[in-house]
Coordinates of C-alpha atoms in Angstrom, one line a residue:
M633 CA 122.3 89.5 103.0
K634 CA 121.0 88.8 106.4
K635 CA 118.1 89.6 104.3
T636 CA 117.7 88.6 101.3
K637 CA 115.2 85.6 101.1
T638 CA 112.8 89.1 102.6
I639 CA 114.0 90.9 99.5
E640 CA 113.3 87.4 97.6
K641 CA 109.7 86.6 98.4
N642 CA 108.3 90.4 98.1
A643 CA 110.8 90.3 94.7
R644 CA 108.1 87.0 93.6
I645 CA 104.4 89.0 95.8
V646 CA 105.7 92.4 93.4
N647 CA 106.2 90.4 90.0
K648 CA 102.8 88.7 90.2
Y649 CA 100.6 91.7 91.6
L650 CA 103.2 92.9 87.6
N651 CA 101.9 90.5 85.7
S652 CA 99.3 91.1 86.3
K653 CA 99.1 94.4 85.1
L654 CA 100.9 94.1 82.6
K655 CA 98.8 92.7 80.1
G656 CA 96.3 93.3 77.0
N657 CA 95.5 93.8 73.5
P658 CA 98.0 94.4 70.9
K659 CA 99.8 91.3 73.0
M660 CA 102.8 92.1 71.6
L661 CA 103.1 95.4 73.8
Y662 CA 102.5 94.3 76.3
D663 CA 105.1 91.8 75.8
A664 CA 107.7 93.6 75.3
A665 CA 106.2 95.8 78.1
A666 CA 106.5 93.4 81.1
H667 CA 110.1 91.9 78.5
L668 CA 112.7 93.3 80.9
I669 CA 111.0 92.9 84.6
I670 CA 109.9 89.3 83.2
H671 CA 113.7 88.8 82.6
G672 CA 115.4 89.2 85.7
G673 CA 115.9 93.0 88.6
K674 CA 116.4 93.2 92.6
R675 CA 113.4 94.7 92.8
L676 CA 115.1 96.3 95.0
R677 CA 113.1 99.9 94.7
P678 CA 109.4 98.1 95.4
H679 CA 111.0 96.4 98.3
M680 CA 112.2 99.3 99.7
V681 CA 108.4 100.5 99.4
I682 CA 107.0 97.5 101.2
K683 CA 110.2 98.7 104.4
S684 CA 109.2 102.1 104.6
C685 CA 105.7 101.2 104.6
Q686 CA 105.5 99.0 107.2
I687 CA 108.7 100.8 109.1
L688 CA 105.7 103.1 110.0
G689 CA 103.3 100.9 110.8
G690 CA 101.8 99.9 107.3
N691 CA 101.7 96.6 105.7
V692 CA 102.6 94.1 101.8
T693 CA 98.8 94.8 100.3
I694 CA 97.8 98.7 101.6
A695 CA 102.7 99.4 99.6
M696 CA 102.1 97.5 97.0
P697 CA 100.3 99.8 93.9
A698 CA 103.3 102.4 95.2
A699 CA 106.0 99.3 95.3
S700 CA 104.4 97.9 91.6
A701 CA 105.0 102.0 90.2
V702 CA 108.0 102.6 91.3
E703 CA 109.3 99.1 89.7
M704 CA 107.4 100.3 86.0
I705 CA 108.7 103.7 85.7
H706 CA 112.2 101.7 87.1
N707 CA 112.0 99.1 83.4
F708 CA 110.3 103.0 82.2
T709 CA 113.6 103.9 82.3
L710 CA 115.7 100.5 81.5
V711 CA 114.4 100.3 78.0
H712 CA 115.2 104.5 76.9
D713 CA 118.4 104.7 78.4
D714 CA 118.8 100.9 76.6
I715 CA 117.5 102.6 73.6
M716 CA 119.3 105.9 74.0
D717 CA 123.7 104.1 75.0
N718 CA 122.0 101.9 71.8
D719 CA 122.2 98.9 74.7
E720 CA 122.4 95.1 73.2
M721 CA 121.6 92.9 76.0
R722 CA 120.6 93.5 79.7
H723 CA 119.3 90.9 82.5
G724 CA 121.5 88.8 80.5
V725 CA 118.8 88.7 77.5
P726 CA 118.3 91.1 74.0
T727 CA 116.9 94.9 74.5
V728 CA 113.7 95.3 74.5
H729 CA 113.9 97.6 71.6
K730 CA 116.2 95.3 70.1
K731 CA 113.4 92.3 71.1
F732 CA 110.9 94.5 69.8
G733 CA 111.8 97.0 67.8
M734 CA 112.9 100.7 67.9
P735 CA 108.5 102.0 67.8
I736 CA 107.2 99.2 70.2
A737 CA 110.3 100.1 72.3
I738 CA 109.5 103.4 73.1
L739 CA 105.5 102.5 73.2
A740 CA 106.1 100.1 75.8
G741 CA 108.4 102.1 77.8
D742 CA 105.4 105.0 77.4
V743 CA 102.5 101.6 78.6
L744 CA 105.2 101.0 81.9
F745 CA 104.8 104.8 82.1
S746 CA 101.0 105.1 81.9
K747 CA 100.4 101.9 83.7
A748 CA 102.2 103.2 87.0
Y749 CA 100.3 106.0 87.5
Q750 CA 97.2 104.3 86.4
I751 CA 98.2 101.5 89.3
I752 CA 98.5 104.5 91.5
S753 CA 95.4 106.3 90.8
D754 CA 93.3 103.0 90.8
A755 CA 94.8 101.7 94.4
K756 CA 92.0 101.8 98.3
L757 CA 93.7 104.4 99.5
S758 CA 92.5 108.3 100.2
K759 CA 92.6 111.4 97.9
D760 CA 95.5 113.0 100.2
A761 CA 97.9 110.1 99.8
T762 CA 96.8 109.8 96.6
V763 CA 97.5 112.8 95.4
Q764 CA 100.7 113.3 97.0
L765 CA 102.4 109.4 95.6
V766 CA 101.0 111.4 92.2
S767 CA 102.7 114.6 93.2
R768 CA 106.1 112.8 94.1
L769 CA 106.4 109.9 91.2
S770 CA 106.2 113.0 88.6
K771 CA 108.8 115.0 90.5
A772 CA 110.8 111.5 90.6
C773 CA 110.5 111.5 86.9
V774 CA 111.4 115.0 86.4
D775 CA 114.6 114.5 88.4
V776 CA 115.5 111.4 86.4
C777 CA 115.1 113.1 82.6
E778 CA 117.4 116.3 83.8
G779 CA 120.0 114.0 86.1
Q780 CA 120.4 112.0 82.7
L781 CA 120.7 114.4 80.5
L782 CA 123.2 115.9 82.8
D783 CA 125.3 112.5 82.5
V784 CA 125.0 112.8 78.3
K785 CA 126.3 116.1 78.3
M786 CA 129.0 115.6 80.9
A787 CA 129.8 112.1 78.6
E788 CA 129.4 114.8 75.8
E789 CA 132.2 117.8 77.0
K790 CA 136.2 117.1 77.2
R791 CA 135.9 119.0 80.7
I792 CA 136.2 117.0 83.2
P793 CA 133.1 117.8 85.9
S794 CA 133.4 118.6 89.8
Q795 CA 133.0 116.6 92.1
K796 CA 130.7 118.2 93.1
E797 CA 128.3 118.2 89.6
Y798 CA 128.7 114.4 89.8
I799 CA 127.2 114.5 93.0
T800 CA 123.6 116.8 92.2
M801 CA 123.6 114.1 88.8
I802 CA 123.3 110.9 90.1
G803 CA 121.4 113.2 92.9
K804 CA 119.0 113.2 90.4
K805 CA 119.2 110.6 87.2
T806 CA 119.6 106.8 90.4
A807 CA 118.7 108.7 93.9
A808 CA 115.0 109.8 92.6
L809 CA 114.7 107.1 92.3
F810 CA 115.9 105.5 95.4
D811 CA 113.9 108.9 97.1
V812 CA 110.3 108.4 96.0
S813 CA 110.4 104.2 96.9
C814 CA 110.9 104.8 100.5
S815 CA 108.5 108.0 100.3
M816 CA 106.3 107.0 98.5
G817 CA 106.0 103.9 101.2
A818 CA 106.3 106.1 104.1
I819 CA 102.6 107.4 102.8
C820 CA 101.5 104.1 101.8
A821 CA 101.4 104.3 106.0
T822 CA 101.0 107.6 107.0
G823 CA 100.3 111.6 106.6
N824 CA 103.0 113.0 108.9
Q825 CA 105.1 115.0 107.2
K826 CA 108.5 114.4 109.4
D827 CA 108.0 111.1 109.3
I828 CA 107.9 111.1 105.0
S829 CA 110.5 113.2 105.0
N830 CA 112.7 111.1 106.7
L831 CA 112.4 108.1 104.6
S832 CA 112.8 110.3 101.9
N833 CA 116.3 111.4 103.0
F834 CA 117.0 107.9 103.8
G835 CA 116.3 106.8 99.9
R836 CA 118.1 109.9 98.9
N837 CA 120.7 108.9 100.5
L838 CA 121.2 105.6 100.0
G839 CA 120.7 106.0 96.6
I840 CA 123.8 108.4 96.7
A841 CA 126.1 106.1 98.0
F842 CA 124.8 103.0 95.8
Q843 CA 125.0 104.7 93.0
I844 CA 128.6 105.2 94.0
T845 CA 129.5 102.2 95.2
D846 CA 128.4 100.9 91.5
D847 CA 130.7 102.8 89.9
L848 CA 133.7 101.9 91.4
I849 CA 132.1 98.2 90.8
G850 CA 132.5 100.1 87.3
V851 CA 135.5 100.4 87.6
M852 CA 137.9 98.8 89.3
G853 CA 135.4 95.4 89.9
D854 CA 136.2 91.6 88.9
P855 CA 135.1 90.7 85.8
K856 CA 133.5 87.6 86.5
I857 CA 131.9 89.7 89.0
T858 CA 130.7 91.9 87.2
K859 CA 130.5 90.2 84.2
K860 CA 131.7 93.4 82.0
P861 CA 135.5 94.6 80.6
V862 CA 138.6 95.2 83.1
G863 CA 138.3 98.9 83.2
N864 CA 134.9 98.7 81.0
D865 CA 134.2 102.6 82.0
L866 CA 137.3 103.9 81.8
R867 CA 137.4 103.5 78.4
E868 CA 134.4 104.0 77.6
G869 CA 134.7 107.7 79.4
K870 CA 132.4 107.0 82.6
K871 CA 133.1 110.3 84.2
S872 CA 132.7 109.2 87.5
L873 CA 133.2 109.7 91.1
P874 CA 136.1 107.0 91.1
I875 CA 137.6 108.1 87.7
L876 CA 137.0 111.6 88.4
M877 CA 139.4 111.6 91.8
A878 CA 141.6 109.4 90.1
I879 CA 142.4 112.2 87.0
E880 CA 141.6 114.6 90.3
S881 CA 145.2 112.9 92.2
A882 CA 147.0 111.5 89.6
K883 CA 150.3 113.2 88.6
G884 CA 152.9 113.2 85.9
K885 CA 153.3 109.6 84.4
D886 CA 151.3 107.9 86.5
K887 CA 148.4 109.9 84.6
K888 CA 149.2 110.1 81.9
T889 CA 149.1 106.4 82.1
I890 CA 144.4 106.9 83.1
L891 CA 144.1 109.4 80.0
K892 CA 145.3 106.7 77.4
A893 CA 142.9 104.5 78.8
F894 CA 139.7 107.3 79.6
G895 CA 137.9 107.3 77.2
N896 CA 139.6 105.4 74.6
P897 CA 137.7 102.5 72.3
K898 CA 141.7 101.5 71.4
A899 CA 142.8 101.4 74.3
T900 CA 144.6 97.7 75.0
K901 CA 143.8 95.4 77.8
N902 CA 147.2 95.9 79.1
D903 CA 146.7 100.0 78.3
L904 CA 143.3 99.5 81.1
K905 CA 145.3 97.4 83.3
N906 CA 148.1 99.7 84.2
A907 CA 144.9 102.6 84.4
V908 CA 143.2 100.5 87.3
D909 CA 146.6 99.7 88.4
V910 CA 147.3 103.2 89.2
I911 CA 144.3 103.8 90.6
R912 CA 144.1 100.7 93.2
S913 CA 148.1 102.2 93.6
L914 CA 146.7 105.9 94.9
G915 CA 144.1 104.6 97.8
I916 CA 141.2 106.1 95.1
E917 CA 138.9 102.5 96.5
E918 CA 139.5 103.8 99.9
N919 CA 138.8 107.8 99.5
V920 CA 134.9 106.6 97.6
R921 CA 134.4 104.0 100.4
T922 CA 134.7 106.0 102.7
Q923 CA 132.1 108.7 101.1
A924 CA 129.8 106.5 100.2
L925 CA 129.7 105.9 103.5
E926 CA 129.4 109.0 105.2
Y927 CA 125.5 109.0 102.5
A928 CA 125.1 105.6 103.6
E929 CA 126.0 107.2 107.7
M930 CA 123.5 109.8 107.0
A931 CA 120.6 107.9 105.7
K932 CA 121.1 106.1 109.1
K933 CA 120.6 108.8 111.3
S934 CA 117.2 109.4 109.6
L935 CA 116.0 106.3 110.8
L936 CA 117.2 106.9 114.5
K937 CA 113.3 106.8 116.2
Y938 CA 112.4 104.0 114.7
S939 CA 112.7 100.1 115.8
G940 CA 111.6 97.0 114.3
S941 CA 111.9 94.3 111.3
A942 CA 111.5 96.8 109.5
K943 CA 114.2 99.1 109.8
T944 CA 116.5 96.5 110.6
E945 CA 115.7 94.8 107.6
L946 CA 116.4 98.5 105.5
I947 CA 119.7 99.0 107.6
D948 CA 120.6 95.7 106.9
L949 CA 120.2 97.0 102.9
L950 CA 121.8 99.8 103.2
D951 CA 125.1 98.0 104.5
F952 CA 124.8 95.8 101.6
V953 CA 124.6 98.5 98.9
V954 CA 128.0 100.1 100.0
K955 CA 130.3 96.7 101.6
R956 CA 129.6 95.0 98.1
S957 CA 133.3 93.4 97.0
L958 CA 134.7 94.0 94.4

């Protein structure tokens, strides 16, 4: 990706800022809150905050509190996701609840959530901008919680959800934070509601394209790249778009092959390989890529009136997201 160096540069600035804000006593609480932040993450969301601010004439300094707040909220969701899923590893290190224990992990998540709002409130922005930032971020957090529960319910039910239900779920669970990253960046730079709306729409559509592509990789990705076994999402019974499309379009023997592996913790490597081969033969990758590109095109339309390097970098990020290799 052309602009990887810019993302890395912004990540370093954000990391320094985050580290300065995640210090205090009891030390263990702040160590737990900073644990996942220290050990990884591309900082895509803060990057989007910064670029959305710059596209409207703002700068890194004015965007930094909002960028860091979004990253704290993102990491808060990761801590809680790992608890709900009982995951043991993330970013190649033990999850927060595995390393520090459940009570401290819950408190660490709460600290991240609260600090995000503290940072915004303490930022030297106008009262109107601060109120808008708090309002937008609060709504995004509610959306993420609603989306998470929709995802849990989908997993529990035997019923196969519609593609529309899936898009609604990822629109809340994943795209809400991409949406708010761009709208908060815009708010830091301007009070123009049309500009804020344009950046918000860009972020939302990028977020949906991101998750659709991510789910494709989860089913058909190369284990050497994904660090997960072949067909991992199939075995887990994840009702993602590629799996929904495959179950919907497969017939007879092909459908049985997919369902034999789907949601079956005892599925063999061969069962999973056969199911993935069937999904490939159905042309699912092409269909999913097409949908991701449709959302990417809607995202691009939101930025038509803008120009400059910040716009170029946002479009580059969008292209990278939807064209990631399997």
